[in-house]
Amino acid sequence: MHIEFQALTTPESLQLIRDVAAEVWPKTFEKILSSEQISYMMDMMYAPEVMNKELADNMYFELLRIDSEPAGYMVYSAYNHSSQTAKLHKLYLKHAFHGIALGQKMLDHVQTQCRKLGFSELILAVNKQNERAIKAYKRNGFATFESVCNPIGNGFFMDDYLMKKSL
């Protein structure tokens, strides 16, 4: 199995992430969120104009390829323009690749990249009901530092734990 991380640096290349997200998101959140909220959040986070603005605002988009095929993605950036703290916005892996330590490789890669960029801390938000992800982050040294429930529009909320780790 050949593993490759590909930086996506053009608006056109971001379609690769949208394609993976369209497969991963409904399966990941089907037991946590309503189908209406999943659809709303997909539009809110993965619309071309949203992702293009994020790219222009210096977010890093990376695709995980397994034997040349897109298998997952990661999105990270400076947190609130901090010089010390990075935020992992997204880390998703196709379900067919779960259970073989690829999520671990993705997280390790993000941490390495953030260290290279000079960050000393990494934070993330994870849905309170996403037990698999919470366990993985705790296993990797992340600790919960806040519980938040933020309205995102249309009567929907993001009910998350904020977690952080020193790099």
PDB file of C-alpha atoms in Angstrom:
ATOM      1  CA  MET A   1       0.000   0.000   0.000  1.00  0.00           C
ATOM      2  CA  HIS A   2       1.521   3.316  -1.131  1.00  0.00           C
ATOM      3  CA  ILE A   3       0.632   6.299   1.094  1.00  0.00           C
ATOM      4  CA  GLU A   4       1.017   9.869  -0.152  1.00  0.00           C
ATOM      5  CA  PHE A   5       0.026  13.268   1.236  1.00  0.00           C
ATOM      6  CA  GLN A   6      -0.812  15.818  -1.446  1.00  0.00           C
ATOM      7  CA  ALA A   7      -1.021  19.536  -0.702  1.00  0.00           C
ATOM      8  CA  LEU A   8      -3.966  21.087  -2.533  1.00  0.00           C
ATOM      9  CA  THR A   9      -3.110  24.638  -3.492  1.00  0.00           C
ATOM     10  CA  THR A  10      -5.562  25.647  -6.220  1.00  0.00           C
ATOM     11  CA  PRO A  11      -9.317  26.220  -6.086  1.00  0.00           C
ATOM     12  CA  GLU A  12      -9.787  23.509  -8.734  1.00  0.00           C
ATOM     13  CA  SER A  13      -7.933  20.908  -6.659  1.00  0.00           C
ATOM     14  CA  LEU A  14     -10.304  21.396  -3.714  1.00  0.00           C
ATOM     15  CA  GLN A  15     -12.955  19.400  -5.581  1.00  0.00           C
ATOM     16  CA  LEU A  16     -11.005  16.292  -4.519  1.00  0.00           C
ATOM     17  CA  ILE A  17     -11.832  17.071  -0.881  1.00  0.00           C
ATOM     18  CA  ARG A  18     -15.480  17.792  -1.684  1.00  0.00           C
ATOM     19  CA  ASP A  19     -15.733  14.392  -3.372  1.00  0.00           C
ATOM     20  CA  VAL A  20     -14.284  12.555  -0.362  1.00  0.00           C
ATOM     21  CA  ALA A  21     -16.425  14.608   2.048  1.00  0.00           C
ATOM     22  CA  ALA A  22     -19.588  13.699   0.129  1.00  0.00           C
ATOM     23  CA  GLU A  23     -18.814  10.039   0.815  1.00  0.00           C
ATOM     24  CA  VAL A  24     -17.426  10.316   4.351  1.00  0.00           C
ATOM     25  CA  TRP A  25     -19.623  12.893   6.051  1.00  0.00           C
ATOM     26  CA  PRO A  26     -23.033  11.172   5.786  1.00  0.00           C
ATOM     27  CA  LYS A  27     -21.585   7.870   7.057  1.00  0.00           C
ATOM     28  CA  THR A  28     -19.638   9.522   9.874  1.00  0.00           C
ATOM     29  CA  PHE A  29     -22.555  11.523  11.223  1.00  0.00           C
ATOM     30  CA  GLU A  30     -25.638   9.460  10.277  1.00  0.00           C
ATOM     31  CA  LYS A  31     -26.218   8.373  13.902  1.00  0.00           C
ATOM     32  CA  ILE A  32     -25.251  11.742  15.394  1.00  0.00           C
ATOM     33  CA  LEU A  33     -26.897  14.414  13.217  1.00  0.00           C
ATOM     34  CA  SER A  34     -30.119  14.593  11.224  1.00  0.00           C
ATOM     35  CA  SER A  35     -29.835  14.236   7.459  1.00  0.00           C
ATOM     36  CA  GLU A  36     -31.026  17.854   7.231  1.00  0.00           C
ATOM     37  CA  GLN A  37     -28.178  19.064   9.443  1.00  0.00           C
ATOM     38  CA  ILE A  38     -25.630  16.986   7.537  1.00  0.00           C
ATOM     39  CA  SER A  39     -26.797  18.526   4.268  1.00  0.00           C
ATOM     40  CA  TYR A  40     -26.783  22.036   5.755  1.00  0.00           C
ATOM     41  CA  MET A  41     -23.277  21.630   7.165  1.00  0.00           C
ATOM     42  CA  MET A  42     -21.938  20.139   3.926  1.00  0.00           C
ATOM     43  CA  ASP A  43     -23.171  23.232   2.085  1.00  0.00           C
ATOM     44  CA  MET A  44     -21.855  25.524   4.838  1.00  0.00           C
ATOM     45  CA  MET A  45     -18.350  24.036   4.918  1.00  0.00           C
ATOM     46  CA  TYR A  46     -17.700  22.533   1.489  1.00  0.00           C
ATOM     47  CA  ALA A  47     -19.260  25.005  -0.950  1.00  0.00           C
ATOM     48  CA  PRO A  48     -16.630  26.063  -3.512  1.00  0.00           C
ATOM     49  CA  GLU A  49     -16.806  29.734  -2.508  1.00  0.00           C
ATOM     50  CA  VAL A  50     -16.282  28.829   1.183  1.00  0.00           C
ATOM     51  CA  MET A  51     -13.293  26.591   0.500  1.00  0.00           C
ATOM     52  CA  ASN A  52     -11.781  29.063  -1.977  1.00  0.00           C
ATOM     53  CA  LYS A  53     -11.921  31.794   0.689  1.00  0.00           C
ATOM     54  CA  GLU A  54     -10.316  29.448   3.231  1.00  0.00           C
ATOM     55  CA  LEU A  55      -7.529  28.674   0.760  1.00  0.00           C
ATOM     56  CA  ALA A  56      -6.997  32.402   0.189  1.00  0.00           C
ATOM     57  CA  ASP A  57      -6.931  32.880   3.990  1.00  0.00           C
ATOM     58  CA  ASN A  58      -3.939  30.526   4.322  1.00  0.00           C
ATOM     59  CA  MET A  59      -5.647  27.315   5.365  1.00  0.00           C
ATOM     60  CA  TYR A  60      -3.701  24.187   4.472  1.00  0.00           C
ATOM     61  CA  PHE A  61      -5.635  21.517   2.563  1.00  0.00           C
ATOM     62  CA  GLU A  62      -4.083  18.082   2.194  1.00  0.00           C
ATOM     63  CA  LEU A  63      -5.352  14.925   0.578  1.00  0.00           C
ATOM     64  CA  LEU A  64      -4.355  11.433   1.664  1.00  0.00           C
ATOM     65  CA  ARG A  65      -3.889   9.133  -1.305  1.00  0.00           C
ATOM     66  CA  ILE A  66      -3.669   5.361  -1.000  1.00  0.00           C
ATOM     67  CA  ASP A  67      -2.278   3.758  -4.145  1.00  0.00           C
ATOM     68  CA  SER A  68      -3.032   7.057  -5.956  1.00  0.00           C
ATOM     69  CA  GLU A  69      -6.720   7.059  -4.932  1.00  0.00           C
ATOM     70  CA  PRO A  70      -8.134   9.800  -2.657  1.00  0.00           C
ATOM     71  CA  ALA A  71      -8.766   8.228   0.765  1.00  0.00           C
ATOM     72  CA  GLY A  72      -9.022  11.128   3.223  1.00  0.00           C
ATOM     73  CA  TYR A  73      -8.221  14.755   3.888  1.00  0.00           C
ATOM     74  CA  MET A  74      -6.967  17.208   6.482  1.00  0.00           C
ATOM     75  CA  VAL A  75      -7.460  20.963   6.816  1.00  0.00           C
ATOM     76  CA  TYR A  76      -5.492  23.074   9.295  1.00  0.00           C
ATOM     77  CA  SER A  77      -4.361  26.657   9.842  1.00  0.00           C
ATOM     78  CA  ALA A  78      -3.124  29.181  12.362  1.00  0.00           C
ATOM     79  CA  TYR A  79      -5.766  29.637  15.054  1.00  0.00           C
ATOM     80  CA  ASN A  80      -7.076  33.206  15.079  1.00  0.00           C
ATOM     81  CA  HIS A  81      -3.844  34.369  13.438  1.00  0.00           C
ATOM     82  CA  SER A  82      -1.850  33.017  16.397  1.00  0.00           C
ATOM     83  CA  SER A  83       1.836  32.472  15.932  1.00  0.00           C
ATOM     84  CA  GLN A  84       1.832  29.635  18.479  1.00  0.00           C
ATOM     85  CA  THR A  85      -1.453  27.741  18.042  1.00  0.00           C
ATOM     86  CA  ALA A  86      -2.700  25.839  15.012  1.00  0.00           C
ATOM     87  CA  LYS A  87      -6.213  24.490  14.562  1.00  0.00           C
ATOM     88  CA  LEU A  88      -7.064  21.188  12.942  1.00  0.00           C
ATOM     89  CA  HIS A  89     -10.345  22.010  11.200  1.00  0.00           C
ATOM     90  CA  LYS A  90     -10.968  18.697   9.475  1.00  0.00           C
ATOM     91  CA  LEU A  91      -9.511  15.204   9.444  1.00  0.00           C
ATOM     92  CA  TYR A  92     -11.621  12.576   7.691  1.00  0.00           C
ATOM     93  CA  LEU A  93     -10.844   9.154   6.280  1.00  0.00           C
ATOM     94  CA  LYS A  94     -12.994   6.983   4.028  1.00  0.00           C
ATOM     95  CA  HIS A  95     -14.591   4.217   6.091  1.00  0.00           C
ATOM     96  CA  ALA A  96     -13.054   1.498   3.921  1.00  0.00           C
ATOM     97  CA  PHE A  97      -9.671   2.552   5.341  1.00  0.00           C
ATOM     98  CA  HIS A  98     -10.609   2.603   9.031  1.00  0.00           C
ATOM     99  CA  GLY A  99      -8.835   0.270  11.421  1.00  0.00           C
ATOM    100  CA  ILE A 100      -5.419   0.151   9.717  1.00  0.00           C
ATOM    101  CA  ALA A 101      -3.776   3.139  11.435  1.00  0.00           C
ATOM    102  CA  LEU A 102      -4.203   5.564   8.531  1.00  0.00           C
ATOM    103  CA  GLY A 103      -6.034   8.077  10.722  1.00  0.00           C
ATOM    104  CA  GLN A 104      -3.013   7.922  13.014  1.00  0.00           C
ATOM    105  CA  LYS A 105      -0.685   8.579  10.075  1.00  0.00           C
ATOM    106  CA  MET A 106      -2.833  11.549   9.051  1.00  0.00           C
ATOM    107  CA  LEU A 107      -2.774  13.025  12.550  1.00  0.00           C
ATOM    108  CA  ASP A 108       0.981  12.451  12.841  1.00  0.00           C
ATOM    109  CA  HIS A 109       1.460  14.195   9.491  1.00  0.00           C
ATOM    110  CA  VAL A 110      -0.576  17.241  10.562  1.00  0.00           C
ATOM    111  CA  GLN A 111       1.384  17.511  13.809  1.00  0.00           C
ATOM    112  CA  THR A 112       4.695  17.292  11.934  1.00  0.00           C
ATOM    113  CA  GLN A 113       3.597  19.957   9.446  1.00  0.00           C
ATOM    114  CA  CYS A 114       2.409  22.242  12.253  1.00  0.00           C
ATOM    115  CA  ARG A 115       5.743  21.889  14.053  1.00  0.00           C
ATOM    116  CA  LYS A 116       7.567  22.755  10.799  1.00  0.00           C
ATOM    117  CA  LEU A 117       5.392  25.867  10.524  1.00  0.00           C
ATOM    118  CA  GLY A 118       6.497  26.899  14.017  1.00  0.00           C
ATOM    119  CA  PHE A 119       3.375  26.088  16.012  1.00  0.00           C
ATOM    120  CA  SER A 120       3.720  24.758  19.558  1.00  0.00           C
ATOM    121  CA  GLU A 121       0.082  23.824  20.189  1.00  0.00           C
ATOM    122  CA  LEU A 122      -2.687  22.170  18.176  1.00  0.00           C
ATOM    123  CA  ILE A 123      -6.381  22.539  18.959  1.00  0.00           C
ATOM    124  CA  LEU A 124      -9.471  20.962  17.426  1.00  0.00           C
ATOM    125  CA  ALA A 125     -13.226  20.662  17.886  1.00  0.00           C
ATOM    126  CA  VAL A 126     -14.909  17.260  17.915  1.00  0.00           C
ATOM    127  CA  ASN A 127     -18.612  16.429  18.115  1.00  0.00           C
ATOM    128  CA  LYS A 128     -19.433  15.281  21.649  1.00  0.00           C
ATOM    129  CA  GLN A 129     -21.070  12.135  20.285  1.00  0.00           C
ATOM    130  CA  ASN A 130     -18.203  11.150  17.973  1.00  0.00           C
ATOM    131  CA  GLU A 131     -16.776   8.662  20.469  1.00  0.00           C
ATOM    132  CA  ARG A 132     -14.380   7.019  18.031  1.00  0.00           C
ATOM    133  CA  ALA A 133     -12.681  10.324  17.218  1.00  0.00           C
ATOM    134  CA  ILE A 134     -12.606  11.435  20.863  1.00  0.00           C
ATOM    135  CA  LYS A 135     -10.866   8.193  21.865  1.00  0.00           C
ATOM    136  CA  ALA A 136      -8.338   8.579  19.048  1.00  0.00           C
ATOM    137  CA  TYR A 137      -7.526  12.156  20.005  1.00  0.00           C
ATOM    138  CA  LYS A 138      -7.154  11.269  23.704  1.00  0.00           C
ATOM    139  CA  ARG A 139      -4.888   8.359  22.766  1.00  0.00           C
ATOM    140  CA  ASN A 140      -2.732  10.919  20.934  1.00  0.00           C
ATOM    141  CA  GLY A 141      -2.350  13.220  23.908  1.00  0.00           C
ATOM    142  CA  PHE A 142      -5.194  15.668  23.303  1.00  0.00           C
ATOM    143  CA  ALA A 143      -7.134  16.852  26.350  1.00  0.00           C
ATOM    144  CA  THR A 144     -10.546  18.497  26.499  1.00  0.00           C
ATOM    145  CA  PHE A 145     -10.373  22.105  27.645  1.00  0.00           C
ATOM    146  CA  GLU A 146     -13.869  23.376  26.852  1.00  0.00           C
ATOM    147  CA  SER A 147     -17.378  22.256  25.981  1.00  0.00           C
ATOM    148  CA  VAL A 148     -19.216  24.443  23.452  1.00  0.00           C
ATOM    149  CA  CYS A 149     -22.606  24.469  21.770  1.00  0.00           C
ATOM    150  CA  ASN A 150     -22.614  27.048  18.980  1.00  0.00           C
ATOM    151  CA  PRO A 151     -25.568  27.937  16.735  1.00  0.00           C
ATOM    152  CA  ILE A 152     -24.709  27.596  13.042  1.00  0.00           C
ATOM    153  CA  GLY A 153     -28.000  28.699  11.480  1.00  0.00           C
ATOM    154  CA  ASN A 154     -31.297  27.070  10.452  1.00  0.00           C
ATOM    155  CA  GLY A 155     -31.839  26.045  14.081  1.00  0.00           C
ATOM    156  CA  PHE A 156     -28.775  23.768  14.057  1.00  0.00           C
ATOM    157  CA  PHE A 157     -25.916  23.674  16.563  1.00  0.00           C
ATOM    158  CA  MET A 158     -22.368  22.373  16.691  1.00  0.00           C
ATOM    159  CA  ASP A 159     -22.166  20.601  20.064  1.00  0.00           C
ATOM    160  CA  ASP A 160     -18.435  20.022  20.482  1.00  0.00           C
ATOM    161  CA  TYR A 161     -15.569  19.448  22.826  1.00  0.00           C
ATOM    162  CA  LEU A 162     -12.543  21.627  22.236  1.00  0.00           C
ATOM    163  CA  MET A 163      -9.329  19.665  22.669  1.00  0.00           C
ATOM    164  CA  LYS A 164      -5.679  20.693  22.605  1.00  0.00           C
ATOM    165  CA  LYS A 165      -2.208  19.258  22.668  1.00  0.00           C
ATOM    166  CA  SER A 166       1.298  20.679  22.965  1.00  0.00           C
ATOM    167  CA  LEU A 167       3.415  19.878  19.928  1.00  0.00           C
TER     168      LEU A 167
END
